[in-house]
Short mmCIF file of C-alpha atoms in Angstrom, two decimals:
data_model
loop_
_atom_site.label_atom_id
_atom_site.label_comp_id
_atom_site.label_asym_id
_atom_site.label_seq_id
_atom_site.Cartn_x
_atom_site.Cartn_y
_atom_site.Cartn_z
CA MET A 743 225.41 192.66 246.03
CA SER A 744 223.97 188.91 244.95
CA ALA A 745 225.60 186.25 247.57
CA ILE A 746 226.97 184.87 243.88
CA ASP A 747 229.33 187.36 243.96
CA GLN A 748 230.11 187.46 247.56
CA LYS A 749 234.20 188.50 248.36
CA GLN A 750 236.05 186.85 250.84
CA ALA A 751 238.13 188.77 253.29
CA LEU A 752 240.65 187.74 255.70
CA LEU A 753 240.70 189.79 258.78
CA LEU A 754 244.70 190.14 260.63
CA ASN A 755 244.87 190.39 263.86
CA PHE A 756 241.34 189.47 265.14
CA THR A 757 241.56 190.22 268.71
CA ALA A 758 237.58 189.16 269.76
CA SER A 759 239.06 186.13 271.98
CA ASN A 760 242.29 187.80 273.59
CA TYR A 761 243.37 189.85 276.33
CA HIS A 762 240.44 192.02 277.56
CA TRP A 763 236.38 192.95 276.67
CA GLY A 764 237.46 196.43 275.00
CA CYS A 765 239.38 194.59 272.35
CA TYR A 766 236.71 192.08 271.95
CA GLY A 767 233.86 194.68 271.10
CA THR A 768 236.61 196.40 268.71
CA SER A 769 237.24 193.39 266.46
CA MET A 770 233.71 192.55 266.93
CA GLU A 771 232.77 195.83 265.42
CA ILE A 772 235.12 195.41 262.38
CA TRP A 773 234.13 191.99 261.39
CA ASN A 774 230.54 193.61 261.81
CA SER A 775 230.83 195.75 259.72
CA LEU A 776 233.05 194.11 257.08
CA VAL A 777 229.46 191.72 256.96
CA GLU A 778 227.32 194.81 256.53
CA ARG A 779 229.14 195.55 253.26
CA GLY A 780 228.80 191.95 251.82
CA TYR A 781 232.15 189.92 252.98
CA CYS A 782 232.03 186.48 254.15
CA VAL A 783 234.99 187.28 256.62
CA GLU A 784 237.98 185.12 257.84
CA MET A 785 240.15 185.72 260.89
CA VAL A 786 243.69 185.43 261.65
CA ASN A 787 243.58 185.57 265.59
CA VAL A 788 245.90 187.85 267.24
CA ARG A 789 247.65 185.16 269.27
CA GLU A 790 248.37 183.75 265.91
CA ILE A 791 250.54 186.51 265.03
CA GLN A 792 252.37 186.85 268.01
CA LEU A 793 253.69 182.50 267.60
CA LEU A 794 253.86 183.15 263.79
CA GLU A 795 257.75 181.51 263.38
CA PRO A 796 260.09 182.25 262.03
CA THR A 797 260.30 185.90 262.85
CA PRO A 798 261.93 188.43 260.11
CA GLN A 799 265.40 189.78 262.18
CA GLN A 800 266.24 192.35 259.88
CA LEU A 801 264.84 194.19 256.66
CA SER A 802 266.21 191.85 254.16
CA ASP A 803 264.37 189.20 254.96
CA PHE A 804 261.30 190.71 254.36
CA ASP A 805 262.03 190.75 250.27
CA GLN A 806 264.31 187.46 250.75
CA ALA A 807 262.00 184.26 249.01
CA GLU A 808 263.53 181.79 250.76
CA PHE A 809 262.51 183.43 254.15
CA GLY A 810 258.74 183.49 253.21
CA ILE A 811 258.75 180.50 251.90
CA ALA A 812 260.08 179.00 254.86
CA LEU A 813 257.23 180.90 257.03
CA LEU A 814 254.75 179.63 254.44
CA LYS A 815 255.61 176.14 254.95
CA ALA A 816 255.58 176.21 258.42
CA ASN A 817 252.29 177.53 258.73
CA PRO A 818 249.43 175.88 256.07
CA ARG A 819 246.58 177.44 257.15
CA LEU A 820 248.16 181.48 256.43
CA TYR A 821 249.07 180.68 252.94
CA HIS A 822 245.93 179.01 252.60
CA MET A 823 243.68 182.07 253.74
CA LEU A 824 246.11 184.28 251.70
CA LEU A 825 245.72 182.46 248.86
CA GLY A 826 242.06 182.65 249.02
CA ALA A 827 241.38 186.12 250.05
CA ASP A 828 240.03 188.49 247.97
CA VAL A 829 241.11 191.55 250.57
CA VAL A 830 243.06 191.40 253.35
CA TYR A 831 241.74 193.89 256.74
CA VAL A 832 244.46 194.50 259.53
CA ASN A 833 243.30 194.95 262.60
CA GLY A 834 246.17 197.23 263.80
CA GLU A 835 244.73 198.34 267.35
CA GLY A 836 247.74 198.61 269.33
CA THR A 837 250.38 195.85 268.22
CA LEU A 838 252.02 197.70 265.81
CA HIS A 839 254.70 199.53 267.71
CA GLY A 840 258.56 198.61 268.83
CA PRO A 841 260.29 195.81 267.53
CA ASN A 842 258.38 193.36 269.90
CA LYS A 843 257.54 189.67 268.06
CA ALA A 844 254.62 190.54 267.00
CA ALA A 845 254.51 193.95 265.65
CA ILE A 846 257.67 192.39 263.35
CA SER A 847 255.76 189.23 262.53
CA LEU A 848 252.26 191.33 261.19
CA LEU A 849 254.18 193.65 259.37
CA TYR A 850 255.75 191.04 257.34
CA VAL A 851 252.49 189.32 256.83
CA MET A 852 250.97 192.46 255.62
CA TYR A 853 253.71 192.87 253.61
CA MET A 854 253.91 189.24 252.14
CA ALA A 855 250.11 189.55 251.06
CA LYS A 856 250.59 192.66 249.14
CA ILE A 857 254.02 192.12 247.61
CA ASN A 858 253.87 187.90 247.16
CA PHE A 859 250.20 187.32 246.94
CA LYS A 860 249.02 190.70 244.89
CA LYS A 861 245.84 191.53 247.28
CA PRO A 862 244.57 194.58 248.42
CA VAL A 863 245.79 195.48 251.85
CA TYR A 864 244.18 198.11 254.30
CA LEU A 865 245.51 198.89 257.69
CA ILE A 866 242.76 199.96 259.91
CA ASN A 867 241.75 200.42 263.57
CA GLY A 868 245.37 201.34 264.50
CA SER A 869 248.06 203.18 265.89
CA PHE A 870 251.78 203.29 264.60
CA PHE A 871 254.57 203.69 266.45
CA PRO A 872 257.72 202.39 264.98
CA ALA A 873 259.36 203.62 268.50
CA ASP A 874 257.11 203.14 271.34
CA ASP A 875 257.43 206.86 272.44
CA GLY A 876 256.53 208.23 268.77
CA GLN A 877 260.50 209.44 268.10
CA ALA A 878 262.09 209.14 265.13
CA HIS A 879 264.12 205.74 264.90
CA PRO A 880 266.19 204.98 261.92
CA GLN A 881 266.19 201.66 261.85
CA LEU A 882 262.73 201.02 262.73
CA ASP A 883 261.33 203.94 260.72
CA ALA A 884 262.98 201.65 257.57
CA ILE A 885 261.04 198.80 258.26
CA TYR A 886 257.59 200.16 259.29
CA GLY A 887 258.29 202.35 256.32
CA HIS A 888 259.58 199.76 253.92
CA VAL A 889 256.06 197.89 254.90
CA ALA A 890 253.66 201.19 255.24
CA ARG A 891 254.54 202.72 251.87
CA VAL A 892 253.46 199.45 249.79
CA LEU A 893 249.78 199.08 251.38
CA ASP A 894 246.26 200.41 249.61
CA HIS A 895 245.17 202.49 252.05
CA ILE A 896 245.92 203.24 255.90
CA VAL A 897 243.27 204.34 258.80
CA PRO A 898 245.46 205.36 262.10
CA ARG A 899 243.12 206.34 265.11
CA GLU A 900 244.34 209.21 266.18
CA PRO A 901 246.53 212.11 264.69
CA GLN A 902 249.79 211.12 266.51
CA SER A 903 250.32 208.34 264.50
CA GLN A 904 249.09 209.68 261.45
CA ALA A 905 252.12 212.48 261.80
CA VAL A 906 254.50 209.34 262.09
CA LEU A 907 252.88 207.80 258.91
CA ALA A 908 253.76 211.65 257.39
CA ARG A 909 256.65 211.80 258.69
CA LEU A 910 257.79 208.19 256.65
CA GLY A 911 256.04 209.53 253.66
CA VAL A 912 253.08 207.29 253.81
CA THR A 913 249.06 209.28 253.07
CA SER A 914 246.94 208.35 256.03
CA THR A 915 243.17 208.86 256.45
CA LEU A 916 241.95 209.81 259.93
CA GLY A 917 239.92 207.51 261.70
CA PHE A 918 239.48 206.09 265.40
CA ASP A 919 239.46 202.85 267.29
CA CYS A 920 236.56 200.56 266.46
CA LEU A 921 235.16 201.10 270.09
CA PRO A 922 232.64 203.76 270.31
CA ARG A 923 231.01 202.60 266.92
CA PHE A 924 230.61 198.99 268.59
CA ILE A 925 228.81 201.22 271.29
CA HIS A 926 227.09 203.08 269.14
CA ARG A 927 225.65 200.12 266.70
CA HIS A 928 224.13 198.40 270.51
CA GLY A 929 222.17 201.87 271.60
CA LEU A 930 224.17 202.46 274.44
CA LEU A 931 226.30 205.69 273.60
CA GLY A 932 225.30 207.86 276.96
CA SER A 933 223.64 205.43 279.00
CA HIS A 934 225.68 206.39 281.84
CA ALA A 935 223.90 206.08 285.30
CA PHE A 936 225.04 206.79 288.62
CA THR A 937 225.78 204.78 291.43
CA PRO A 938 228.82 205.51 293.88
CA THR A 939 230.79 203.30 292.41
CA VAL A 940 234.69 204.09 291.00
CA VAL A 941 236.19 201.54 288.62
CA VAL A 942 239.45 201.32 288.13
CA ALA A 943 241.47 199.73 285.08
CA GLY A 944 245.21 198.96 285.18
CA GLY A 945 247.32 199.14 282.35
CA VAL A 946 249.87 197.49 280.04
CA ASN A 947 252.77 199.62 281.95
CA MET A 948 251.90 200.33 284.99
CA THR A 949 254.74 199.78 287.50
CA GLN A 950 254.60 198.23 291.32
CA ALA A 951 255.28 201.82 292.15
CA GLN A 952 252.87 203.34 290.58
CA THR A 953 250.27 201.05 291.59
CA LEU A 954 250.78 201.60 295.14
CA VAL A 955 250.20 205.59 294.72
CA LEU A 956 247.26 204.69 293.05
CA ALA A 957 245.91 202.93 295.71
CA GLN A 958 246.52 205.08 298.22
CA ALA A 959 245.09 207.89 296.03
CA LEU A 960 241.66 205.50 295.67
CA LYS A 961 241.98 204.99 299.99
CA ASN A 962 242.11 208.68 300.05
CA ALA A 963 239.00 209.56 298.33
CA HIS A 964 236.93 206.59 299.44
CA GLN A 965 234.21 207.35 300.71
CA ALA A 966 231.51 205.84 303.09
CA GLY A 967 228.77 203.72 301.13
CA THR A 968 231.05 203.77 298.19
CA HIS A 969 232.45 200.91 296.49
CA CYS A 970 235.14 200.57 294.80
CA VAL A 971 235.87 197.78 292.01
CA PHE A 972 238.98 196.70 289.65
CA LEU A 973 237.55 196.10 286.24
CA THR A 974 239.02 192.78 284.61
CA GLY A 975 237.77 189.75 282.18
CA ALA A 976 238.14 188.64 278.52
CA LYS A 977 235.94 186.06 276.55
CA ALA A 978 239.67 184.16 276.93
CA MET A 979 243.28 184.49 277.12
CA LEU A 980 242.84 187.25 279.87
CA ASN A 981 246.12 189.50 280.12
CA ASN A 982 249.19 188.90 282.25
CA GLU A 983 249.16 192.09 284.04
CA ASP A 984 245.45 192.29 285.71
CA ALA A 985 246.28 189.96 288.72
CA HIS A 986 249.42 191.47 289.69
CA ILE A 987 247.98 195.05 289.54
CA VAL A 988 245.08 193.56 291.25
CA GLY A 989 246.92 192.29 294.05
CA ALA A 990 249.23 194.94 294.79
CA LEU A 991 245.94 197.40 294.98
CA GLN A 992 244.88 195.88 297.46
CA SER A 993 247.89 195.27 299.70
CA VAL A 994 247.32 199.31 300.19
CA PHE A 995 243.43 199.28 299.49
CA PRO A 996 241.97 196.17 300.93
CA ASP A 997 238.45 197.20 300.09
CA ILE A 998 238.78 197.57 296.61
CA GLN A 999 237.23 194.20 294.85
CA CYS A 1000 237.83 192.70 291.57
CA VAL A 1001 234.98 192.43 288.74
CA ASN A 1002 235.49 189.81 286.58
CA ALA A 1003 233.40 190.29 283.60
CA GLN A 1004 231.95 187.27 281.99
CA SER A 1005 230.33 189.28 279.10
CA MET A 1006 230.99 192.30 277.28
CA ARG A 1007 227.35 193.06 278.15
CA GLU A 1008 228.41 192.85 281.92
CA TRP A 1009 231.91 194.85 280.93
CA LEU A 1010 229.83 197.80 280.26
CA GLN A 1011 227.62 197.63 282.51
CA VAL A 1012 230.03 197.81 285.18
CA LEU A 1013 231.61 201.16 283.68
CA ALA A 1014 228.27 202.42 282.85
CA GLN A 1015 226.83 202.42 286.53
CA ALA A 1016 229.76 203.90 287.91
CA ALA A 1017 230.24 207.53 289.53
CA CYS A 1018 233.44 207.33 287.57
CA VAL A 1019 236.62 205.25 286.06
CA VAL A 1020 239.75 205.61 286.64
CA SER A 1021 241.92 204.06 284.07
CA ALA A 1022 245.53 203.00 282.61
CA ARG A 1023 244.05 200.90 279.71
CA PHE A 1024 243.18 202.39 276.65
CA HIS A 1025 239.74 200.64 275.40
CA HIS A 1026 238.34 200.75 279.02
CA SER A 1027 238.89 205.24 279.07
CA LEU A 1028 237.71 204.67 275.36
CA ALA A 1029 234.04 202.60 277.00
CA ALA A 1030 233.63 204.91 279.58
CA VAL A 1031 233.74 208.51 277.68
CA SER A 1032 231.40 206.69 275.40
CA LEU A 1033 229.31 205.48 277.89
CA GLY A 1034 229.13 209.35 279.22
CA THR A 1035 230.71 208.35 282.32
CA PRO A 1036 233.61 210.46 283.62
CA CYS A 1037 236.79 209.31 283.15
CA MET A 1038 240.29 209.86 284.44
CA ALA A 1039 242.78 208.26 281.93
CA PHE A 1040 246.25 207.73 282.21
CA ALA A 1041 249.04 207.28 279.32
CA SER A 1042 249.89 204.08 277.97
CA ASN A 1043 252.80 202.03 276.97
CA THR A 1044 252.41 204.55 273.60
CA PRO A 1045 251.15 207.78 273.05
CA LYS A 1046 247.61 206.60 271.84
CA THR A 1047 245.82 207.30 274.41
CA ASP A 1048 247.52 211.04 274.88
CA ALA A 1049 246.16 211.05 271.71
CA VAL A 1050 242.74 210.06 271.56
CA MET A 1051 241.77 212.47 274.74
CA GLN A 1052 242.90 215.28 272.68
CA MET A 1053 240.94 214.60 269.83
CA LEU A 1054 237.97 214.41 272.77
CA GLY A 1055 238.69 217.48 274.62
CA VAL A 1056 241.26 216.82 277.06
CA GLU A 1057 244.27 218.65 277.03
CA ARG A 1058 246.77 216.45 278.71
CA LEU A 1059 246.52 213.51 281.20
CA PRO A 1060 247.91 213.14 284.54
CA SER A 1061 250.38 211.37 285.68
CA LEU A 1062 250.38 208.67 288.45
CA ALA A 1063 253.34 210.95 290.34
CA GLN A 1064 253.67 210.60 294.21
CA ASP A 1065 250.97 213.74 294.23
CA THR A 1066 248.06 212.00 294.42
CA SER A 1067 245.75 214.74 295.50
CA GLN A 1068 244.38 215.05 291.22
CA VAL A 1069 243.14 211.57 291.76
CA SER A 1070 241.64 211.77 294.73
CA ASP A 1071 240.03 215.42 294.06
CA PHE A 1072 238.88 213.94 290.89
CA VAL A 1073 236.94 210.27 292.70
CA ALA A 1074 235.66 212.77 295.72
CA ALA A 1075 234.21 215.26 292.96
CA ALA A 1076 232.40 212.34 290.80
CA LEU A 1077 231.22 210.83 294.14
CA ARG A 1078 229.41 214.78 294.41
CA GLN A 1079 227.61 213.93 290.41
CA GLN A 1080 229.97 216.97 290.02
CA GLN A 1081 232.56 216.12 287.36
CA PRO A 1082 231.38 216.40 283.37
CA ALA A 1083 231.88 214.10 281.34
CA ILE A 1084 233.13 214.42 278.23
CA ALA A 1085 230.65 216.69 275.98
CA PRO A 1086 228.23 213.78 273.95
CA GLU A 1087 229.40 216.13 270.34
CA ARG A 1088 232.90 215.16 270.85
CA VAL A 1089 232.04 211.36 270.97
CA ALA A 1090 229.71 211.79 267.96
CA GLN A 1091 232.76 213.02 266.11
CA VAL A 1092 234.97 210.50 266.77
CA VAL A 1093 231.91 207.74 266.19
CA ALA A 1094 231.88 209.29 262.29
CA LEU A 1095 235.48 209.34 261.85
CA ALA A 1096 235.72 205.41 263.30
CA ALA A 1097 233.32 205.12 259.22
CA HIS A 1098 236.64 206.32 257.49
CA ASN A 1099 238.16 202.74 258.95
CA PHE A 1100 235.43 201.18 256.06
CA ILE A 1101 235.27 203.48 253.13
CA ASP A 1102 237.42 201.34 250.57
CA THR A 1103 235.11 197.93 251.21
CA VAL A 1104 231.98 196.99 248.46
#
């Protein structure tokens, strides 16, 4: 395409500067893929979505002109970006679940982009759970379905979200999260190199009790000459949970060290150069799998981790229950280099599925 005809894409819910490096890789892969397809890309950061005011309080607000006018007057930057966009892409990631403010605001902005601004709107790279547990919820299903049914295309990143959309009467195309595609872009798929290091990642829904159980399991599996590290780090705006989690881990297992990765490269190197990864965080688990590092993943705040792990051939995730033997046995086997990683052909399949996020681009 000639530059004179270049179209402008607005990317909503851009996460590269927030939360942890996995979100950076995911959003940067979306940005790069859109640029490769000829777009000039402008972004609205996830934090801007979280702070939008006013927030719809009920379904009727979505179609009330006065509410939309009030929001646009309070957020002129958003108004001008929607006005100038030729197409709107929405990076769903893990935002769209439950009645939380960020989810409802994002739903409203994409609805307004389609209904009021008449833009093509594509919801990609995301999970979709009106209720956090994925079950039917009349009030939340009504809001989420009202928006989903007007969008031009939706690409959920796992089958459970696709099933929710089907229940709401919405056709979608199964895709996958863009982080493995980012790792593939940089030639790092299967780049695992064993060192006697156990990498641990926290999770948004980890309780104090669960954290202490995990710490005891890691302590039981610890061996002489082994390093155990808690991996954190983000480009900016690091999540709030990690500091509390690593503190609780160290209260039981003082030998665990905290690594605050200062770059995406460092974050990936720590994951790649481990005997194994024990993770309750979605993107840390996906990165480990993509790199070829054996990974034990725990459930997250929605069914998303269970769903993607089933796609990769893991039928049932362990739970952080009082019995720590499953974690201890996994770590001990990995340190003996007897713990297999996810099959490379499974990883190749999900990388291919991630391309579906961009099937409607120019």
